[in-house]
PDB file of C-alpha atoms in Angstrom:
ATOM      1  CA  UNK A 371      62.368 121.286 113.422  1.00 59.00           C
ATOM      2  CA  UNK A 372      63.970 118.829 114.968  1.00 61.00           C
ATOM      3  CA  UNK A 373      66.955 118.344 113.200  1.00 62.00           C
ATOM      4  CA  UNK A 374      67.273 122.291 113.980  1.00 70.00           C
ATOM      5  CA  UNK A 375      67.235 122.057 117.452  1.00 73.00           C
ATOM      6  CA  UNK A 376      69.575 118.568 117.339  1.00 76.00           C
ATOM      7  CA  UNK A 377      71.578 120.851 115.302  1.00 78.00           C
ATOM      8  CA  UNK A 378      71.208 123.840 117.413  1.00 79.00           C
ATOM      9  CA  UNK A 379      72.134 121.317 120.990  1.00 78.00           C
ATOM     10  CA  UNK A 380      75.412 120.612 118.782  1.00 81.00           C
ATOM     11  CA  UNK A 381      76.223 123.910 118.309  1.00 81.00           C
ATOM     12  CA  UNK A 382      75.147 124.611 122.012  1.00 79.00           C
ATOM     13  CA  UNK A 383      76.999 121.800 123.774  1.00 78.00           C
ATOM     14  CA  UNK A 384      80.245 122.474 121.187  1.00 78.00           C
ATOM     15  CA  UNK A 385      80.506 126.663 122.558  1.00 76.00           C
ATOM     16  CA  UNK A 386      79.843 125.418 125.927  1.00 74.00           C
ATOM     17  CA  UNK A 387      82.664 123.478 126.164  1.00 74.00           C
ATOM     18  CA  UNK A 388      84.667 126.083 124.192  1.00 70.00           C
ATOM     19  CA  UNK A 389      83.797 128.309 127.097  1.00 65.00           C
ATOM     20  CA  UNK A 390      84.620 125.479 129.687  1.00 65.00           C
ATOM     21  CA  UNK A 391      87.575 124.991 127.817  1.00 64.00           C
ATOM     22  CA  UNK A 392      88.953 128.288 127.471  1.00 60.00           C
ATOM     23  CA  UNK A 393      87.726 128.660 131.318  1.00 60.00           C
ATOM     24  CA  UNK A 394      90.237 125.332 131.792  1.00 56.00           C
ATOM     25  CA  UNK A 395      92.532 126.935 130.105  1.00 61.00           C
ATOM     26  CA  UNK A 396      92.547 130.053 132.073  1.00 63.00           C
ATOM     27  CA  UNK A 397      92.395 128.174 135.029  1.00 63.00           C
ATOM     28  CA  UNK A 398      95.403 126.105 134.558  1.00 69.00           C
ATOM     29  CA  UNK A 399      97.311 129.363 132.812  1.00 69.00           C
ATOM     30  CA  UNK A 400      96.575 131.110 136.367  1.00 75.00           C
ATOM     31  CA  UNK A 401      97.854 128.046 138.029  1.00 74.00           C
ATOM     32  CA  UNK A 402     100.942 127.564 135.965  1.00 72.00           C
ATOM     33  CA  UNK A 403     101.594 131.408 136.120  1.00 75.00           C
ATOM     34  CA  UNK A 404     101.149 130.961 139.995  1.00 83.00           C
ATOM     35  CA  UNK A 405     103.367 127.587 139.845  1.00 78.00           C
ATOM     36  CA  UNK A 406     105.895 129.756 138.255  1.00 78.00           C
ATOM     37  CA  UNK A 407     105.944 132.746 140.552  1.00 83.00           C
ATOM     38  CA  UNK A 408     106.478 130.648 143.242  1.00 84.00           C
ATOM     39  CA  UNK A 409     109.284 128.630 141.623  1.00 79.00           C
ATOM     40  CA  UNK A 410     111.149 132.066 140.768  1.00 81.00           C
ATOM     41  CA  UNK A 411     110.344 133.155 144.327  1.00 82.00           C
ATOM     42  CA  UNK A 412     111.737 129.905 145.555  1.00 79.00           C
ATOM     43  CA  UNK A 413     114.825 130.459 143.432  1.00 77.00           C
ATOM     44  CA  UNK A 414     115.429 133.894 144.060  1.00 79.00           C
ATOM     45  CA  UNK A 415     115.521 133.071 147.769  1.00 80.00           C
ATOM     46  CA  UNK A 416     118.095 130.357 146.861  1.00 76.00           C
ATOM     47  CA  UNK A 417     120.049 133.115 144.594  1.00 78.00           C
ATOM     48  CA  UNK A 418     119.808 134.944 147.480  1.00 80.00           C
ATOM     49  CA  UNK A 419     120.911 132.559 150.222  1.00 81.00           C
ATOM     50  CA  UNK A 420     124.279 131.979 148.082  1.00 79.00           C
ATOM     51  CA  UNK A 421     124.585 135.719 147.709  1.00 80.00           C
ATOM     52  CA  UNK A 422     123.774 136.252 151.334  1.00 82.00           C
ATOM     53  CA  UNK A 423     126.466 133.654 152.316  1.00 84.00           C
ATOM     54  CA  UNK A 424     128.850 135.542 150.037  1.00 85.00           C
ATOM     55  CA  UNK A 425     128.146 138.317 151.194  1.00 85.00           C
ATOM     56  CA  UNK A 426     128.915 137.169 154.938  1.00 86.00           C
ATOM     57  CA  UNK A 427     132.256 135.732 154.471  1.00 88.00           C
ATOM     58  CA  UNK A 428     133.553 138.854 152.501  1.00 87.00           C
ATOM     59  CA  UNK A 429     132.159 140.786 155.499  1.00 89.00           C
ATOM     60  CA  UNK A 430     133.530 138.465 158.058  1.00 90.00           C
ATOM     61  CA  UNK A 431     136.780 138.515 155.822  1.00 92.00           C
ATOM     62  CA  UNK A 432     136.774 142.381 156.285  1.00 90.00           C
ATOM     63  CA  UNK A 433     136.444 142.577 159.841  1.00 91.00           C
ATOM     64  CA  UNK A 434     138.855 140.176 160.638  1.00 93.00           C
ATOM     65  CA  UNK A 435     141.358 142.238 158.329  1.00 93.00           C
ATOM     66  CA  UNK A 436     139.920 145.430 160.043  1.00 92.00           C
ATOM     67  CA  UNK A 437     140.891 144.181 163.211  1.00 93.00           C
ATOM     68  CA  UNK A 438     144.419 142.528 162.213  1.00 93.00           C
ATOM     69  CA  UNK A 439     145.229 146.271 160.975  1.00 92.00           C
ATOM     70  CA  UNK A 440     143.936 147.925 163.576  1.00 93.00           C
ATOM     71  CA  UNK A 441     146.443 145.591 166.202  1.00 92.00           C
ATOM     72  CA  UNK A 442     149.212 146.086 163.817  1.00 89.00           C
ATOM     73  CA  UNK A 443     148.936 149.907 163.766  1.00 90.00           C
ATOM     74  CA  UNK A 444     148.625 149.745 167.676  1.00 90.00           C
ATOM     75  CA  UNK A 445     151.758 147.640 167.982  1.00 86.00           C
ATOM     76  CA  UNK A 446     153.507 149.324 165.320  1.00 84.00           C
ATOM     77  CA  UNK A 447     153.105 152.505 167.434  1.00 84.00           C
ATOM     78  CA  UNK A 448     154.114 150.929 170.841  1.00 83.00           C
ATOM     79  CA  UNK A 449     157.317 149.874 169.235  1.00 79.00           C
ATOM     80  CA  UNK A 450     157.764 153.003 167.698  1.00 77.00           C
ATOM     81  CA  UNK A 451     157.177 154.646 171.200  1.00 78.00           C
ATOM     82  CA  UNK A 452     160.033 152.702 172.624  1.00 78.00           C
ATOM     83  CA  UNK A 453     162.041 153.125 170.159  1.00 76.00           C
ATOM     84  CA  UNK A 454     161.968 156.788 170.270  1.00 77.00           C
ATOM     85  CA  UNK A 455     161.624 156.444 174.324  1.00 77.00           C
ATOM     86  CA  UNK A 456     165.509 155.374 174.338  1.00 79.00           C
ATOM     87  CA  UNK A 457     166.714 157.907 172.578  1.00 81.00           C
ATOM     88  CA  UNK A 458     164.213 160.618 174.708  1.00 79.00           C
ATOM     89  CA  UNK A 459     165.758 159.093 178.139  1.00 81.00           C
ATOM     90  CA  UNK A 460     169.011 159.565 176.915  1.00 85.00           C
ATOM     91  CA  UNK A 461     168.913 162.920 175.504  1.00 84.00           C
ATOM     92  CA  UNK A 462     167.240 163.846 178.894  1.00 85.00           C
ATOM     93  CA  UNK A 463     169.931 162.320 181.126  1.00 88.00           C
ATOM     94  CA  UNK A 464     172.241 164.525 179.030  1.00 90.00           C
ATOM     95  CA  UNK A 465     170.131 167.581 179.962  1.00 90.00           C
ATOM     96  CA  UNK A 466     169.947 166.969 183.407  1.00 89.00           C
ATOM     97  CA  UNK A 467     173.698 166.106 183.622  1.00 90.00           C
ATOM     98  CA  UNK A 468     174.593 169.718 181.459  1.00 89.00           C
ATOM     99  CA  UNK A 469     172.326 171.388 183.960  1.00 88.00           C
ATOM    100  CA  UNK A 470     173.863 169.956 187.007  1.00 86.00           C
ATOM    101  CA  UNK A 471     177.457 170.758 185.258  1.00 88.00           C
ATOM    102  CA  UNK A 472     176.610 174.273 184.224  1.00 88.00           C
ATOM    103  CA  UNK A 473     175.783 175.077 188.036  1.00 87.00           C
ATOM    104  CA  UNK A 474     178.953 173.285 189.000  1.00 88.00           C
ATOM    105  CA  UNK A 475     180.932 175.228 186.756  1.00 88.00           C
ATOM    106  CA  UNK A 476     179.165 178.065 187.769  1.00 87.00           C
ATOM    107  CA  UNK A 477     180.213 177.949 191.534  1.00 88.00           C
ATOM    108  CA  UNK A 478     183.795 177.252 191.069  1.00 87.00           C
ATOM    109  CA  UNK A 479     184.168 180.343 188.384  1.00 85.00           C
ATOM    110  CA  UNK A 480     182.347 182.528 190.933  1.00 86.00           C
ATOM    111  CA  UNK A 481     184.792 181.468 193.853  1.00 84.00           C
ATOM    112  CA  UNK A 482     187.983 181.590 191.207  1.00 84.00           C
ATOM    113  CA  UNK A 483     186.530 184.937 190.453  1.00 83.00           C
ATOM    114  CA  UNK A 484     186.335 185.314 194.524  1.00 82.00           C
ATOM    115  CA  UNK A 485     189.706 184.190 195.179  1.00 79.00           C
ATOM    116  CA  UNK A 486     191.193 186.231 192.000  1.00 77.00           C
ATOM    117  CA  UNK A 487     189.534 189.393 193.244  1.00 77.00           C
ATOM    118  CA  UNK A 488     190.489 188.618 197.572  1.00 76.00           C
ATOM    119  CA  UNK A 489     193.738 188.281 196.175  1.00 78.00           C
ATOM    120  CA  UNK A 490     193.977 191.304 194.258  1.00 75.00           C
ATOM    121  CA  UNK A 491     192.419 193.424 197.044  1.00 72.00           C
ATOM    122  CA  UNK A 492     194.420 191.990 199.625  1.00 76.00           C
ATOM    123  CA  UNK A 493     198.261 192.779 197.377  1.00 76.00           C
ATOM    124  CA  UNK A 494     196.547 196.161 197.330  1.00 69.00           C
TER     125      UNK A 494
END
């Protein structure tokens, strides 16, 4: 009887720490799963801080070229303005001065008409 329960104890104490052991080993699974979560978490904010980064200087890269275009297209159309503002003036100089002629001209073929037709009543 004895021996049975010696033997028994063994087999007692030996699934006991099977149990404990496989507890352990669940313990320190959930650990190093948890260890490793936070390690990818850790590195996926690094992956992320590069990308981030990245990500900012192309931005900062875009804006900057936004804005360069967006002076260029303004300048480019204040030159353009005064280039075709030279031209404009002129050609409206030229109107003014054609209007100013063609009532000049006007006058002085009414009075030649005038004179032409005093003259022609007055050998009548």
């Amino acid at each position: 009887r004895r021996m049975a329960r010696v033997a028994a104890a063994a087999a007692f104490s030996r699934w006991t720490e099977a149990v404990m052991g496989s507890k352990a080993s669940g313990v320190e699974q959930r650990a190093r799963g948890h260890a490793q979560a936070r390690a990818t978490r850790i590195l996926g904010r690094i992956h992320r801080r590069g990308v981030l980064a990245a990500f900012n200087g192309w931005h900062g890269t875009w804006h900057d070229a936004r804005a360069l275009r967006l002076n260029l297209r303004k300048v480019t159309r204040r030159w353009q303005r005064l280039e075709m503002a030279t031209p404009f003036n002129t050609w409206a100089i030229a109107v003014d001065e054609a209007r100013g002629n063609r009532q000049v001209w006007r006058m002085a073929i009414h009075r030649m008409a005038r004179v032409k037709i005093a003259a022609a009543f007055a050998r009548w």
